[in-house]
Amino acid sequence: MAGNPGQPPIQDGAGFHPIWFQPRNQDAVREELREFREEQIRAERRRADRLRHQHEMHRRPREHRLRASELRHRVYNVEKIFADRLENFECALCKTYIVNTEFEDHLEACAREKGVSENQTNLTKYHFLSQPYFLEQEIFKIREMLEIEYLEVTADREKIMDMHCVICQNPHDHKGGMCYPDRQKSAFKLKVNHPVQLYMAHYENWLFYTKQKGLDEIEEKHAAHFASIERFMTSEQVDLRQYINFNMVSPDIEKIIQYRKILRDDGLEAANNFETVAFPDLPPPEGPVAVAPAVPAEAPAEAARVDQQMEEYFQWFQEQQDQILGRNP
Ligand SMILES: [Zn+2]
Ligand SMILES: [Zn+2]
């Protein structure tokens, strides 16, 4: 690249043209100049694009440019485990958010400071311990332990006697590395039962203390009522005289009870017979209600007509009597 001293060097396809120094007519020169500038602009754009592309490539995660052999030490999905440790959990006692790793220590101190009941402290404690966080961390600890053991054996096979094993039947097999190809899978499956059961126990405890809290609330709400009925809850015998005024009880109470039992067991007729004996002062009981025979529709009109006739007859009969006996109406 020669010429144009004092000018910045022209890059990227905008080559030097000796045309500048040749006497040409003005139109041709202008045309050349325009093309030259356009080419300069295009070159500038290409450069900007390339820089942008390089920048984007640079921004990509490092994994994309690492070889697989460089990633051997990486632990799959470990980011979440460590991120979770920095998450917060709300302390129900002081309503502040505490980092997960410090929560249990905080809760102990907080409960002592606030002087809250053991039930309430346990409720918060087991609520925290029955979060997935607890289980995931415990499983990760097991995984970490077993993986490190496995890697140590890979580096130094003498260390296999320190490696957890659930497959080998005897130390000889184990020393021979029979369980090594299993990559600690069986050991992991067995070990992981413990945190899972612990987690379930925490969850159960949380439910228990939630129930306890509800009971406490109910008791608090209805304490006055419970106090009023408390004496019924005891096994001590209560003196019925404070509830029944025996002076007001009918002296016939035994007869009444007997009557009700006869009515229950033997029916109404027997009860009525008993009543006439036991309560002679009462008017006699009414007999069973007679069921009226079914009457045809024209019966009432007929009956009314007969009544009318009978009435007229009685009137005539009385008049006859009065005349015979000489009485005035
Ligand atoms: Zn607290
Ligand atoms: Zn083994």
Coordinates of N, CA, C and O and ligand atoms in Angstrom, one line a residue, residues 90-96 98 103 106-107 109-111 114, ligand 1:
E90 N -38.0 -17.6 54.6 CA -38.6 -16.7 55.6 C -38.7 -17.3 57.0 O -39.3 -18.4 57.1
C91 N -38.2 -16.6 58.0 CA -38.3 -17.1 59.3 C -39.7 -16.6 59.8 O -40.0 -15.4 59.8
A92 N -40.5 -17.6 60.2 CA -41.9 -17.3 60.6 C -42.0 -16.6 61.9 O -43.0 -16.0 62.3
L93 N -40.9 -16.6 62.7 CA -40.9 -16.0 64.0 C -40.6 -14.5 63.9 O -41.3 -13.8 64.6
C94 N -39.7 -14.1 63.1 CA -39.3 -12.7 63.0 C -39.6 -12.1 61.7 O -39.4 -10.9 61.5
K95 N -40.2 -12.9 60.8 CA -40.6 -12.4 59.5 C -39.5 -11.8 58.7 O -39.7 -10.8 57.9
T96 N -38.3 -12.3 58.8 CA -37.2 -11.8 58.0 C -36.7 -13.0 57.1 O -36.9 -14.2 57.5
I98 N -33.8 -15.3 55.7 CA -32.5 -15.8 56.1 C -31.9 -16.7 55.1 O -32.7 -17.5 54.4
F103 N -30.0 -20.9 58.2 CA -31.4 -20.8 58.7 C -31.5 -21.5 60.1 O -32.1 -21.0 61.0
H106 N -30.0 -19.6 62.9 CA -30.8 -18.4 63.2 C -32.1 -18.8 64.0 O -32.4 -18.1 64.9
L107 N -32.7 -19.9 63.5 CA -34.0 -20.2 64.2 C -33.8 -20.5 65.6 O -34.6 -20.1 66.5
A109 N -31.5 -19.3 67.7 CA -31.3 -18.1 68.4 C -32.6 -17.2 68.4 O -32.9 -16.6 69.4
C110 N -33.3 -17.2 67.3 CA -34.5 -16.4 67.2 C -35.5 -16.9 68.2 O -36.2 -16.1 68.9
A111 N -35.7 -18.2 68.3 CA -36.7 -18.7 69.2 C -36.4 -18.4 70.6 O -37.2 -18.1 71.5
K114 N -37.1 -14.6 71.1 CA -38.5 -14.2 71.2 C -39.3 -15.0 72.2 O -40.4 -14.6 72.6
Ligands
ZN1 ZN -36.1 -15.3 63.0

